[in-house]
Short mmCIF file of C-alpha atoms in Angstrom, two decimals:
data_model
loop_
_atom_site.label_atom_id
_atom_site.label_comp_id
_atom_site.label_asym_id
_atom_site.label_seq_id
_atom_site.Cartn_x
_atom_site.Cartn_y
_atom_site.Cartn_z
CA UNK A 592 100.10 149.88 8.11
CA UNK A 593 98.43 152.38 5.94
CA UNK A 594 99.69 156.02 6.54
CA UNK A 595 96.97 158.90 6.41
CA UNK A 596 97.54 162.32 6.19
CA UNK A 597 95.54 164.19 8.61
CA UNK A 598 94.24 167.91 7.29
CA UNK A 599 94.32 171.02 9.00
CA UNK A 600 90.93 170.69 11.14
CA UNK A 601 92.35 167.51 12.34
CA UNK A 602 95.68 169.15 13.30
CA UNK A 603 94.41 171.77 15.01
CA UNK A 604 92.07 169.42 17.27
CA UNK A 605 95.00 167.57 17.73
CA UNK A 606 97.16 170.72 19.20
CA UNK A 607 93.82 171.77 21.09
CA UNK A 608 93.12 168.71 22.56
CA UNK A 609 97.13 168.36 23.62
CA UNK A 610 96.97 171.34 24.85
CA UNK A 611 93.88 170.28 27.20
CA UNK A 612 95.12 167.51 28.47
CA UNK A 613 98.67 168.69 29.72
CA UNK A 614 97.68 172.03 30.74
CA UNK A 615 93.91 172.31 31.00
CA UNK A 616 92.54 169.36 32.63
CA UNK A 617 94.22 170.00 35.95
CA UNK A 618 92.43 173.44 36.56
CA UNK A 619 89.06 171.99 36.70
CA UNK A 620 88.29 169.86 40.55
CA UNK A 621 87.30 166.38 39.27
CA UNK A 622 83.85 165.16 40.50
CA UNK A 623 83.29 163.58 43.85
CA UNK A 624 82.03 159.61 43.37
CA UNK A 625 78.57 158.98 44.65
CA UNK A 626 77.45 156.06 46.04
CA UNK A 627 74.35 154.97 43.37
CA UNK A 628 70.57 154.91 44.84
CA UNK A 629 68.38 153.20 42.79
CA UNK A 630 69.52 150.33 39.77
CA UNK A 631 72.99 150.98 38.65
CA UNK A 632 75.74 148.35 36.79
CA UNK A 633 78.77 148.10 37.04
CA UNK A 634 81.32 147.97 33.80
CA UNK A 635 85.14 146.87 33.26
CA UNK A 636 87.40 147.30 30.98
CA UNK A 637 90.81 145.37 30.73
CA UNK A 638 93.53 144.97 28.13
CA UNK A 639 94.52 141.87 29.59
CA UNK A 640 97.96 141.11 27.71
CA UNK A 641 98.31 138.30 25.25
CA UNK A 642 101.49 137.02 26.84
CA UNK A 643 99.92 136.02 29.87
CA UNK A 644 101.52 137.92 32.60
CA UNK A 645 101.21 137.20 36.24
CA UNK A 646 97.65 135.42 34.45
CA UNK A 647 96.21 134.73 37.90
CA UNK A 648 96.58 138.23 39.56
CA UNK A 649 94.47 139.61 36.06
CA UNK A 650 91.94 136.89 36.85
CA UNK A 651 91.51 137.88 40.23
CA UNK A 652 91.34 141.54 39.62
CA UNK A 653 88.38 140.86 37.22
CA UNK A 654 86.75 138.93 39.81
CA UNK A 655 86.87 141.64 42.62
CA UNK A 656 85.76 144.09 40.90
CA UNK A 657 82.72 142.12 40.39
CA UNK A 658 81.52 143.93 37.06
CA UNK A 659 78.31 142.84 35.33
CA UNK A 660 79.89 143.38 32.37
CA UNK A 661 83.06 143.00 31.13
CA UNK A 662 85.27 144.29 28.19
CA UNK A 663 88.28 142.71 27.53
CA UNK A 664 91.05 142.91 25.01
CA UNK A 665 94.14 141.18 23.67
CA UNK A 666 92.38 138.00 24.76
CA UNK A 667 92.97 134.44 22.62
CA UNK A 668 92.33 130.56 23.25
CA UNK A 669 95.08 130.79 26.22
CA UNK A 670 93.37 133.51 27.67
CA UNK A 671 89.49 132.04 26.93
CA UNK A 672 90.37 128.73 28.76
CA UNK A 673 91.54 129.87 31.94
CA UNK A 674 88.59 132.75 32.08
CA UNK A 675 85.80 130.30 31.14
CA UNK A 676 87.17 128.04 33.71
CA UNK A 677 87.72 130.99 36.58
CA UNK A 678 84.54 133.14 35.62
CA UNK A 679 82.01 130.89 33.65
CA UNK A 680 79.61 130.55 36.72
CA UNK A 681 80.15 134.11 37.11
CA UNK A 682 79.49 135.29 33.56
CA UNK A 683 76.28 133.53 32.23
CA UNK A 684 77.33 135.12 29.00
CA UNK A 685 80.74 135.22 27.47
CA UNK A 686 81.91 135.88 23.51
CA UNK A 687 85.59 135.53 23.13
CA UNK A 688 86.60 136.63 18.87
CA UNK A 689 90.31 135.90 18.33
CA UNK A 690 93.07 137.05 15.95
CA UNK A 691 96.53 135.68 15.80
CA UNK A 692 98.43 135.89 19.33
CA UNK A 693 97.67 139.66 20.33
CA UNK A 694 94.40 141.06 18.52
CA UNK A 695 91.25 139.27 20.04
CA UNK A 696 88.57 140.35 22.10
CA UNK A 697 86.41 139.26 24.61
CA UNK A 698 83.07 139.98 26.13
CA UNK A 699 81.59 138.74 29.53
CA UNK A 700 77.78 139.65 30.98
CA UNK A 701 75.71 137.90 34.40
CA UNK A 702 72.71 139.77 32.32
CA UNK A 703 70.92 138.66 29.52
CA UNK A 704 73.10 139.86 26.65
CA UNK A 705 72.90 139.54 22.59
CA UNK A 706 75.84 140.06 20.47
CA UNK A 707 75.31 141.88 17.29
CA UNK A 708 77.27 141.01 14.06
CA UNK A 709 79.49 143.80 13.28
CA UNK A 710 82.81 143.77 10.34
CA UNK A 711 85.00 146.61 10.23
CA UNK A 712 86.92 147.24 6.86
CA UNK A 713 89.85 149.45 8.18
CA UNK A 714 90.39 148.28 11.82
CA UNK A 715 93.44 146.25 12.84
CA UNK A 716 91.65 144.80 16.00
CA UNK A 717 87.82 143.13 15.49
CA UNK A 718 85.97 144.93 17.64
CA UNK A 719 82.50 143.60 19.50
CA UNK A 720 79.20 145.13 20.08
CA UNK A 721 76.57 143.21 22.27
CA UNK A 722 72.83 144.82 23.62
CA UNK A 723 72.66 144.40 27.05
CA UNK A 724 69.35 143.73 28.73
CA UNK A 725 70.23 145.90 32.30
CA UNK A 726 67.98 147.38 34.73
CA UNK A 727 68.72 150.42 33.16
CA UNK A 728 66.91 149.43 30.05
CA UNK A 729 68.64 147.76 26.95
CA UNK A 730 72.39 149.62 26.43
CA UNK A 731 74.63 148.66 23.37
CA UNK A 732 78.10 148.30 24.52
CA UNK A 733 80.89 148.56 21.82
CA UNK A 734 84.61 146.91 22.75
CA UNK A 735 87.40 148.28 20.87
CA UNK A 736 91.28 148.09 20.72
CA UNK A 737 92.41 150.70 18.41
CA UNK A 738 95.58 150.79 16.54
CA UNK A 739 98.47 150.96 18.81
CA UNK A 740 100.80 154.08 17.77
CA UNK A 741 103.65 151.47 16.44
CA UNK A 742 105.34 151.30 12.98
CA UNK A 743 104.66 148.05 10.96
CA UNK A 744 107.29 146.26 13.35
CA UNK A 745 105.96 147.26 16.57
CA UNK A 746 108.13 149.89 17.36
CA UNK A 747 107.05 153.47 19.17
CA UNK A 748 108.38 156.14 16.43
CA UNK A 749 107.36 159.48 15.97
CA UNK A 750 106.14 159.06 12.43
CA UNK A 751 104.11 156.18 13.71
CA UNK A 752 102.67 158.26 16.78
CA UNK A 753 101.37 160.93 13.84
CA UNK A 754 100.10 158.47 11.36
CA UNK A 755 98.13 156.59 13.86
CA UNK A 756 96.03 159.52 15.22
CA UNK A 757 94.24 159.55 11.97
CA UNK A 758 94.04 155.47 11.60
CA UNK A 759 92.48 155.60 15.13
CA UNK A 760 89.75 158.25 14.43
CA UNK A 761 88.62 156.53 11.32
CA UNK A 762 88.45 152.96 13.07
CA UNK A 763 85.93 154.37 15.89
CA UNK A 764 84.10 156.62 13.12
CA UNK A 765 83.39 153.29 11.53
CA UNK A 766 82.31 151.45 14.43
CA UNK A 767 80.39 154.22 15.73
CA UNK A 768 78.13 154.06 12.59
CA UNK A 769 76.67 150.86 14.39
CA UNK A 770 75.12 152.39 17.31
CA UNK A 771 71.46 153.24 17.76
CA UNK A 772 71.57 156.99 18.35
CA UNK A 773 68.26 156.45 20.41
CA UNK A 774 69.90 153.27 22.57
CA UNK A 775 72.20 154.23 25.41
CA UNK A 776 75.13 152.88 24.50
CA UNK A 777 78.84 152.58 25.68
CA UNK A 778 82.40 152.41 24.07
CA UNK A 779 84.84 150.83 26.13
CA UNK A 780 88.26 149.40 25.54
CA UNK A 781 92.06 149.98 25.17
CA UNK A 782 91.79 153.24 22.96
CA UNK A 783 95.71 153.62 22.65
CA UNK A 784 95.21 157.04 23.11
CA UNK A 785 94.62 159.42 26.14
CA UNK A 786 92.55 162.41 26.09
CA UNK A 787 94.70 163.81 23.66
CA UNK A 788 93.38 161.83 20.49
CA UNK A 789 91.37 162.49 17.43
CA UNK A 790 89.65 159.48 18.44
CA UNK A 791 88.54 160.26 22.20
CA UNK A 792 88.03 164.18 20.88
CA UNK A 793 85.46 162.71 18.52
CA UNK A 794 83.61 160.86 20.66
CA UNK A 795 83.44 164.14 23.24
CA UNK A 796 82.33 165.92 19.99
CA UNK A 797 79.34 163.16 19.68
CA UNK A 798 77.96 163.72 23.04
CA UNK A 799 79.52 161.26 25.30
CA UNK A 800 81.06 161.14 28.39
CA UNK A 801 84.58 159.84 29.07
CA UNK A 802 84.03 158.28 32.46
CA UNK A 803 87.22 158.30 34.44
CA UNK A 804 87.86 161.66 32.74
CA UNK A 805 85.72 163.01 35.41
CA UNK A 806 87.13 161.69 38.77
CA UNK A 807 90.76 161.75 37.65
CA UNK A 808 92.15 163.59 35.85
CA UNK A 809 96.11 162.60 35.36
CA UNK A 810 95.89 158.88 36.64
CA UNK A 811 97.67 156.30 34.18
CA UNK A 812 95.84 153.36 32.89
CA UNK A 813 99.58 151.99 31.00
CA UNK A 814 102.49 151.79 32.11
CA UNK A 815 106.14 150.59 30.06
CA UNK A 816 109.52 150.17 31.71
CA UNK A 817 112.03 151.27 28.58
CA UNK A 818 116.01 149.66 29.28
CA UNK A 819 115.16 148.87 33.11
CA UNK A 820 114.91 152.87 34.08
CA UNK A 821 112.43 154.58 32.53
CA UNK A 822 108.33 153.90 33.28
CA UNK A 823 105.97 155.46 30.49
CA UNK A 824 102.56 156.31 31.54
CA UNK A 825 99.47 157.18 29.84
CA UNK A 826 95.53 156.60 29.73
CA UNK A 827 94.80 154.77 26.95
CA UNK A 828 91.84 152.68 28.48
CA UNK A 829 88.49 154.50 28.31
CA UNK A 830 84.73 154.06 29.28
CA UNK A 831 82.15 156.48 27.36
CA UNK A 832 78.73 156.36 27.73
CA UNK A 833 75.90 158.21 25.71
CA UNK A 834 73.69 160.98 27.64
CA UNK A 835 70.87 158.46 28.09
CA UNK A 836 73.40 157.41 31.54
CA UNK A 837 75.31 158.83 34.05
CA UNK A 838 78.59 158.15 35.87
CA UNK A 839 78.47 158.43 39.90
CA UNK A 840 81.71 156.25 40.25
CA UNK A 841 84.74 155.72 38.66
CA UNK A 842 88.20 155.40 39.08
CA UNK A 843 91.58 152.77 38.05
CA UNK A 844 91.91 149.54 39.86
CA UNK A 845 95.64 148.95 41.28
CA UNK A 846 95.67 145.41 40.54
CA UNK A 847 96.37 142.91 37.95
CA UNK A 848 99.55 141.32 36.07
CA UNK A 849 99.16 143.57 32.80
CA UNK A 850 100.94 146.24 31.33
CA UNK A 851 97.64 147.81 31.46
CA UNK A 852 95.00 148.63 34.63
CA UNK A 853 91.63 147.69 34.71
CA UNK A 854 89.03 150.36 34.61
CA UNK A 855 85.85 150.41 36.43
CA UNK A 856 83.12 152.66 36.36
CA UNK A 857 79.02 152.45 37.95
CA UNK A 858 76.37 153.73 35.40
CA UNK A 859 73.13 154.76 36.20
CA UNK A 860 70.24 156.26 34.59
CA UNK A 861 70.45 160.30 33.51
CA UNK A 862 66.85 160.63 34.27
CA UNK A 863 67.44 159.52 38.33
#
């Protein structure tokens, strides 16, 4: 992996938005969920785990939460065989991209849905974008898994955890550039990074909305059990969504066989 220096703008976001998260966020009363009047969708996002843990609790928490569409990540052929035979009467639409054992993606839609080509020069994960036909209007949704704060081998270090802040900001900056600025559009996915990051601080600084953000405001979307004792916890998984929508719902689903928990959020229009 490519280290990046980041420059003092970038370090004082970084310190700002730290600072936010830990000691900030809590002081605020999240927003009460709303039960949607008028057309809505519902939206997913899941780092599923390329090993295949506990594969059909994962399935099953995809199919109660009964999205209409669905952002997946560290999917590959294991992983596209038993959803296409679980979900394909579901999912009308599905797009599975793979990369080696850990890095693909996957997209699944009941509404009409066309997937745009997209190439990324400097991200480690291919990431999707598809135009959703919804009864919302048409809505560009863009699936990411950004660089995971890990050294070359994998491993959590603190040089990695710096060095990856400013990998991760210039992977969405790139993808970002694909978006209509006049199409809704939301950026889903396993951002490695909770509201701390360069990354998700960029997007705020765009004009979108982190969804969950809203309703709660310390739950985990990760969790890591280090030498049988310790649990990590952070949220890494994300849902944004332009000012052209708004959020009435959303919240983390306790379910699943992943390291990671599925996110689920309702979007309506922001002119309701």
């Amino acid at each position: 992996m490519m280290r990046q220096k980041l420059t003092f703008h970038q370090w004082v976001s970084f310190f700002r938005r730290t600072a936010w998260a830990y000691l900030g966020a809590g002081r605020r009363a999240p927003r009460r969920h709303e039960i949607p009047h008028g057309p809505s969708i519902k939206v997913i996002t899941y780092n599923l785990n390329y090993d295949l843990p506990a594969a059909g609790r994962t399935i099953r928490a995809i199919q109660e939460a009964n999205a209409d569409v669905v952002c997946l990540q560290e999917t590959n052929p294991q992983w596209e065989k038993l959803l296409r035979n679980a979900l394909g009467e579901r999912y009308s639409e599905m797009f599975f991209q793979h990369r080696g054992k850990a890095s693909g993606m996957a997209m699944l839609s009941k509404l009409p849905t066309r997937q745009v080509p997209l190439t990324s020069r400097s991200c480690r994960c291919p990431a999707q974008l598809v135009e959703v036909d919804s009864p919302l209007g048409k809505i560009q949704f863009l699936n990411v898994h950004l660089t995971p704060p890990g050294n070359a081998a994998g491993r959590l270090t603190p040089t990695a955890f710096i060095a990856t802040l400013k990998v991760r900001l210039d992977e969405i900056q790139e993808l970002f550039q694909y978006l209509h600025a006049g199409v809704a559009a939301v950026a889903a996915g396993d951002f490695n990074e909770g509201d701390w990051g360069l990354a998700v601080g960029w997007l705020h600084r765009r004009g979108l909305t982190d969804a969950l953000g809203q309703f709660d405001r310390h739950g985990s979307t990760w969790r890591m059990v280090m030498y049988g004792l310790l649990t990590l916890r952070d949220r890494l998984d994300h849902i944004f969504y332009s000012p052209h929508l708004d959020c009435p719902s959303a919240k983390v689903l306790r379910a699943g066989g992943s390291d990671h928990l599925p996110v689920v959020t309702v979007l309506r229009d922001a002119k309701r």
